[in-house]
Short mmCIF file of C-alpha atoms in Angstrom, two decimals:
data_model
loop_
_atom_site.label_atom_id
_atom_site.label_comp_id
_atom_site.label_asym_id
_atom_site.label_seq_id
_atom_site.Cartn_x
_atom_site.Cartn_y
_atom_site.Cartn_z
CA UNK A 1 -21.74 1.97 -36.51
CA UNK A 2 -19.20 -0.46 -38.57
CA UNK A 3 -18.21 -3.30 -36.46
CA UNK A 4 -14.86 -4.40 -35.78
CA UNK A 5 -13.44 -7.82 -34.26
CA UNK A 6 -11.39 -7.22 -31.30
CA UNK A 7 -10.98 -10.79 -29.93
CA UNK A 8 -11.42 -14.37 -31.98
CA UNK A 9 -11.79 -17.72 -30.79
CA UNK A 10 -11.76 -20.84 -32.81
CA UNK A 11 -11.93 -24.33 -31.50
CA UNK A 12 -11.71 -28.22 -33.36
CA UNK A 13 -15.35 -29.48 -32.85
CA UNK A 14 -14.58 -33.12 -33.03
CA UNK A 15 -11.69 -32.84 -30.52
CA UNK A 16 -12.48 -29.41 -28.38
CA UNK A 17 -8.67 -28.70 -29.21
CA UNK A 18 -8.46 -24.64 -28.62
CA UNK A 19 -7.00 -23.52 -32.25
CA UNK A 20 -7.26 -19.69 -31.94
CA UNK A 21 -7.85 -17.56 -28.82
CA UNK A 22 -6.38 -14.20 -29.26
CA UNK A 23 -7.07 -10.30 -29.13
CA UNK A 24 -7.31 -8.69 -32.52
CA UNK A 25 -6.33 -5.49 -32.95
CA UNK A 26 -8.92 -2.86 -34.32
CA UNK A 27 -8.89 -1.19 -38.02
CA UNK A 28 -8.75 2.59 -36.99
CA UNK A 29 -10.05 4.27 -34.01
CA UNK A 30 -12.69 2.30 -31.74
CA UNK A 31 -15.70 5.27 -30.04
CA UNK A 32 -17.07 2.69 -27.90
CA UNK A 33 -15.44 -0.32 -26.69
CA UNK A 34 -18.70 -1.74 -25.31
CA UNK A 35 -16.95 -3.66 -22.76
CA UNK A 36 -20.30 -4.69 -20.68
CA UNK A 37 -20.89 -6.99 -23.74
CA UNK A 38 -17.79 -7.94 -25.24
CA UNK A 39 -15.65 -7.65 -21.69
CA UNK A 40 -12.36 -5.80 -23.84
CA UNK A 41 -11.22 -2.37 -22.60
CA UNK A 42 -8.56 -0.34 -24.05
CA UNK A 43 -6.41 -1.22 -21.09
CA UNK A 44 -6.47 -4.98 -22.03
CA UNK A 45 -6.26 -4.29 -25.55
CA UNK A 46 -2.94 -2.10 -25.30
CA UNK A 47 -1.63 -4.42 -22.97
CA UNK A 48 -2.28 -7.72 -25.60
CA UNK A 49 -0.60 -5.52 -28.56
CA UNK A 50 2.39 -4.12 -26.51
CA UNK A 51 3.06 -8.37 -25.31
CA UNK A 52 2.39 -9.45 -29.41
CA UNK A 53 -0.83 -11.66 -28.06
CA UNK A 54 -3.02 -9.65 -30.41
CA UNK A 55 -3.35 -10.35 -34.06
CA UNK A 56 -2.13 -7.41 -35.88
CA UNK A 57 -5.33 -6.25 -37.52
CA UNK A 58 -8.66 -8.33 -38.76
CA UNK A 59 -6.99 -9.72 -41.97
CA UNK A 60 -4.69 -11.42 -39.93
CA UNK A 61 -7.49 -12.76 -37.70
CA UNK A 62 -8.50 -13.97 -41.25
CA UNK A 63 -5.67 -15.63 -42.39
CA UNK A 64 -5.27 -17.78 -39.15
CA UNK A 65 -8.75 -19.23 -39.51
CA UNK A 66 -8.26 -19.72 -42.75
CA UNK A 67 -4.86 -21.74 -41.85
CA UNK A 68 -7.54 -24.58 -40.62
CA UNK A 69 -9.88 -24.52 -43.10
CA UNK A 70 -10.60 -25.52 -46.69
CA UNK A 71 -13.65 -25.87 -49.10
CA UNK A 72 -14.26 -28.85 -47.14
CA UNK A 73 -14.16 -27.90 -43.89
CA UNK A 74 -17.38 -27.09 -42.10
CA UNK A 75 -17.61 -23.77 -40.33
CA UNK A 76 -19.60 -23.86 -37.06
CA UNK A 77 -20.77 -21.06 -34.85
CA UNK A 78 -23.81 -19.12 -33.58
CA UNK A 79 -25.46 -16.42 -35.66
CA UNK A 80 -21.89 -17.54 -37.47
CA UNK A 81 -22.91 -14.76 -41.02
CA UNK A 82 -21.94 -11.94 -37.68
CA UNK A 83 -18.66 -13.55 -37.22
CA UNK A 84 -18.12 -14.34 -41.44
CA UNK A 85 -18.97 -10.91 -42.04
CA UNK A 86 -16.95 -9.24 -39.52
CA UNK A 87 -13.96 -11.27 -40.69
CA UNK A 88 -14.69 -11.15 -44.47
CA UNK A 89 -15.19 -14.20 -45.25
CA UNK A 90 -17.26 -16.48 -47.34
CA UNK A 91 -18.03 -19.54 -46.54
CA UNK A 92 -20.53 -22.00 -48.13
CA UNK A 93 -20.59 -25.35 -45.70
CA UNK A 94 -21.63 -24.04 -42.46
CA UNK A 95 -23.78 -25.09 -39.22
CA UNK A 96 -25.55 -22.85 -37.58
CA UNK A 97 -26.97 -23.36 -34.29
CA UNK A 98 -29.34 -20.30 -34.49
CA UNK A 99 -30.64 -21.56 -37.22
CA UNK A 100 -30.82 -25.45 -36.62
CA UNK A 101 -32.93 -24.93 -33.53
CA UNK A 102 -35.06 -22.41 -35.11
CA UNK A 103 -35.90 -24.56 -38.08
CA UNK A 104 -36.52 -27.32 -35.01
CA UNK A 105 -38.95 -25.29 -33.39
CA UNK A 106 -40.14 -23.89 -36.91
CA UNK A 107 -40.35 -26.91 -38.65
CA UNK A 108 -42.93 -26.75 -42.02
CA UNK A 109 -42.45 -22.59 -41.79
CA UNK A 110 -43.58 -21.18 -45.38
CA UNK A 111 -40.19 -19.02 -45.32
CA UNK A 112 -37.12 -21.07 -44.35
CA UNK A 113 -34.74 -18.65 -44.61
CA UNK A 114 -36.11 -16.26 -42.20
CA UNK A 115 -37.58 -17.53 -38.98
CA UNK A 116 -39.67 -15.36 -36.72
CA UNK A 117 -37.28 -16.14 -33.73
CA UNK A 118 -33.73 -17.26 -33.21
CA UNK A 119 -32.75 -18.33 -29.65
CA UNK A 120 -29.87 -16.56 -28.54
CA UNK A 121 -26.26 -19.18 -27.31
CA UNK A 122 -26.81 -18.10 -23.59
CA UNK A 123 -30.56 -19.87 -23.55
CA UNK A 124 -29.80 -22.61 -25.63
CA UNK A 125 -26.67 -23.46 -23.17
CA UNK A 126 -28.53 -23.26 -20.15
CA UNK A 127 -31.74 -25.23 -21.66
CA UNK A 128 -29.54 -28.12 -23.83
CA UNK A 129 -26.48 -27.97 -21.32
CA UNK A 130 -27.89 -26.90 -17.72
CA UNK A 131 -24.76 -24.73 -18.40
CA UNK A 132 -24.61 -20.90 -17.66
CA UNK A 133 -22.51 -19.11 -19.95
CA UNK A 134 -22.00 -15.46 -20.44
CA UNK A 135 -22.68 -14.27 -16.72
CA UNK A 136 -19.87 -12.63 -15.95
CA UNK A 137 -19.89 -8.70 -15.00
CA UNK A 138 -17.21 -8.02 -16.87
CA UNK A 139 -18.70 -9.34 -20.47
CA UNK A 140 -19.00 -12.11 -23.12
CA UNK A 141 -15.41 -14.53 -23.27
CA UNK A 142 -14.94 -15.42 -27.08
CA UNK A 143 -13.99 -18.95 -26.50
CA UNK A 144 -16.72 -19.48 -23.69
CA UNK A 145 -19.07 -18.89 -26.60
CA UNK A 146 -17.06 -21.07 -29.24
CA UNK A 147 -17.10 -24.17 -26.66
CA UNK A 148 -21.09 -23.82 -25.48
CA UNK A 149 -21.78 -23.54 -29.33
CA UNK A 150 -19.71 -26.79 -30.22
CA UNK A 151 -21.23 -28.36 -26.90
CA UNK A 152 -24.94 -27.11 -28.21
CA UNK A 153 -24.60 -29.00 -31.30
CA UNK A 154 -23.19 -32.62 -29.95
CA UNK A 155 -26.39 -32.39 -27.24
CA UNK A 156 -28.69 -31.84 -30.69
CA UNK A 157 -26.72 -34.82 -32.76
CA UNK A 158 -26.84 -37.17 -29.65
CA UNK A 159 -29.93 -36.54 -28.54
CA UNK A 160 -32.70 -36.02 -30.80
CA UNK A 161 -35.62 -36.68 -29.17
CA UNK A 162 -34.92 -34.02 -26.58
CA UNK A 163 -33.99 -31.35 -29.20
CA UNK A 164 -37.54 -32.41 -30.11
CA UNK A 165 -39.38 -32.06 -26.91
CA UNK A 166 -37.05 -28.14 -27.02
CA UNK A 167 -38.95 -27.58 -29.98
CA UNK A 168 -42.15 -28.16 -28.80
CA UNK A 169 -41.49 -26.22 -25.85
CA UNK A 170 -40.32 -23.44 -27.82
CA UNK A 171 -43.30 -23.46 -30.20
CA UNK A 172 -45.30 -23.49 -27.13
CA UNK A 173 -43.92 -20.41 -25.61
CA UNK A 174 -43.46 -18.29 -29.05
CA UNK A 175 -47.18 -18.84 -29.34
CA UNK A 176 -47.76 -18.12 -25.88
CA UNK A 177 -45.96 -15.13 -26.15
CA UNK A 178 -48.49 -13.48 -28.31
CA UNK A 179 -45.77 -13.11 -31.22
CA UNK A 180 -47.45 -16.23 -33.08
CA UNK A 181 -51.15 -15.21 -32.74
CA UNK A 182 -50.13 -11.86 -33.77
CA UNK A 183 -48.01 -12.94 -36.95
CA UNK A 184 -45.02 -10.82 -35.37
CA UNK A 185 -41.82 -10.89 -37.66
CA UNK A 186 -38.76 -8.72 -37.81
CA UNK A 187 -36.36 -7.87 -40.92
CA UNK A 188 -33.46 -8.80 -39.91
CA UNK A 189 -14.00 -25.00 -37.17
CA UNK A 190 -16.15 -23.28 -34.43
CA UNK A 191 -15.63 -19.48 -34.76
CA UNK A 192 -17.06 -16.79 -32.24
CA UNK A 193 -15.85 -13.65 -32.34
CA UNK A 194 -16.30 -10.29 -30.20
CA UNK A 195 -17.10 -7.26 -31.86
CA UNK A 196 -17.32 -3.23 -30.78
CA UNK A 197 -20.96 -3.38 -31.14
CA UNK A 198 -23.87 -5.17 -28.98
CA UNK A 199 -26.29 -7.63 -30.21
CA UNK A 200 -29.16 -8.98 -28.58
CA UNK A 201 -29.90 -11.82 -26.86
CA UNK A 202 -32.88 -12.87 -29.06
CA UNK A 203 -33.00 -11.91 -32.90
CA UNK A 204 -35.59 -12.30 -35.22
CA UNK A 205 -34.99 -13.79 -38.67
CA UNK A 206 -31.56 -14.79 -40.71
CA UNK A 207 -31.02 -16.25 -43.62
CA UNK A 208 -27.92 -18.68 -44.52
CA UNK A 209 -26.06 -22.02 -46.08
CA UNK A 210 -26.90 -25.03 -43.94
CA UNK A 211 -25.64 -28.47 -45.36
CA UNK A 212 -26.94 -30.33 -41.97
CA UNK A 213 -27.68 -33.37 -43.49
CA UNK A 214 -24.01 -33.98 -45.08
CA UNK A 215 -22.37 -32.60 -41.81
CA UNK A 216 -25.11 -34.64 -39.46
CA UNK A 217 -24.24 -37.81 -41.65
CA UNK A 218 -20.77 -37.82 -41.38
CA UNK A 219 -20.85 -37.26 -37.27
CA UNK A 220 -23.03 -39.68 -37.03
#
């Protein structure tokens, strides 16, 4: 079904300054509110509307992210082309963290714009971070997500070496898994978004703009 963002968090990744953190209102009527995953009901959603803590629909969601950004500004997230799409956006200088530790672990891949596996936030937080994110019963917290992906990066800017020995590890186990000997593939500021609709914890493949070297440069 079409997904719709119901909550949007957006956070400064060189100060952790919380910029956006607010319900958004649904386009039209919602079936399923999926509230294992995304951990929104109607009840809280009402409530945020009625108290005018929700943006008004998903354009306005848009035009507060767009507030902080530019052509210049690089875009951060996780599986970020979810949250661009869901917000209608385009956006051409972007990092990835899906992607950056799938082209670690993938390194020399014939295709490198579609990886056989992506690692999803909540294993790359606990493995880079020791940090266990997205546990709670009640579902997935936006800006949770937006701080364990900004956190995600630093650890793979300021510590190479270990994002290397990841890599290895996680070339290690794809193989292991059987997926490698088998050839297995599937079709398929710091923003993080919840949507109506689940995703899984571990996609295969995605394709996207990465200008890691500029962004990696100027951090550094």
């Amino acid at each position: 079904g079409l997904q719709r963002v119901a909550y949007l968090a957006v956070v400064d990744f060189l100060t952790g300054e919380v910029l956006i953190n607010q319900y958004v209102k649904p386009s039209g009527r919602v079936t399923h509110w999926n509230s294992r995953i995304t951990g929104i009901t109607l009840k809280d959603m009402n409530a945020a509307v009625r108290s005018g803590a929700a943006f008004r629909d998903w354009q306005a969601a848009r035009e507060a992210v767009w507030d902080y950004v530019d052509s210049d500004t690089v875009l951060i997230g996780q599986t970020l082309h979810n949250d661009l799409h869901a917000l209608g956006m385009v956006h051409f200088r972007v990092v990835d963290t899906a992607l950056l530790t799938a082209e670690a672990v993938f390194s020399g891949w014939e295709d490198s714009t579609r990886y056989p596996r992506l690692w999803s936030l909540k294993k790359l937080a606990w493995a880079m971070l020791g940090r266990q994110i997205q546990a709670r019963s009640a579902g997935h917290s936006a800006l949770e997500d937006a701080l364990a992906t900004r956190d995600v990066l630093i650890h793979c800017l300021e510590n190479p070496v270990e994002l290397r020995k990841w890599a290895c590890e996680g070339r290690r186990e794809y193989w292991d898994s059987g997926d490698g000997r088998l050839g297995m593939t599937s079709a398929v500021p710091i923003v993080a978004g919840d949507g109506l609709e689940d995703k899984s914890e571990d996609s295969s493949s995605s394709s996207g703009s990465r200008l890691w070297s500029d962004f990696s440069e100027d951090y550094l």
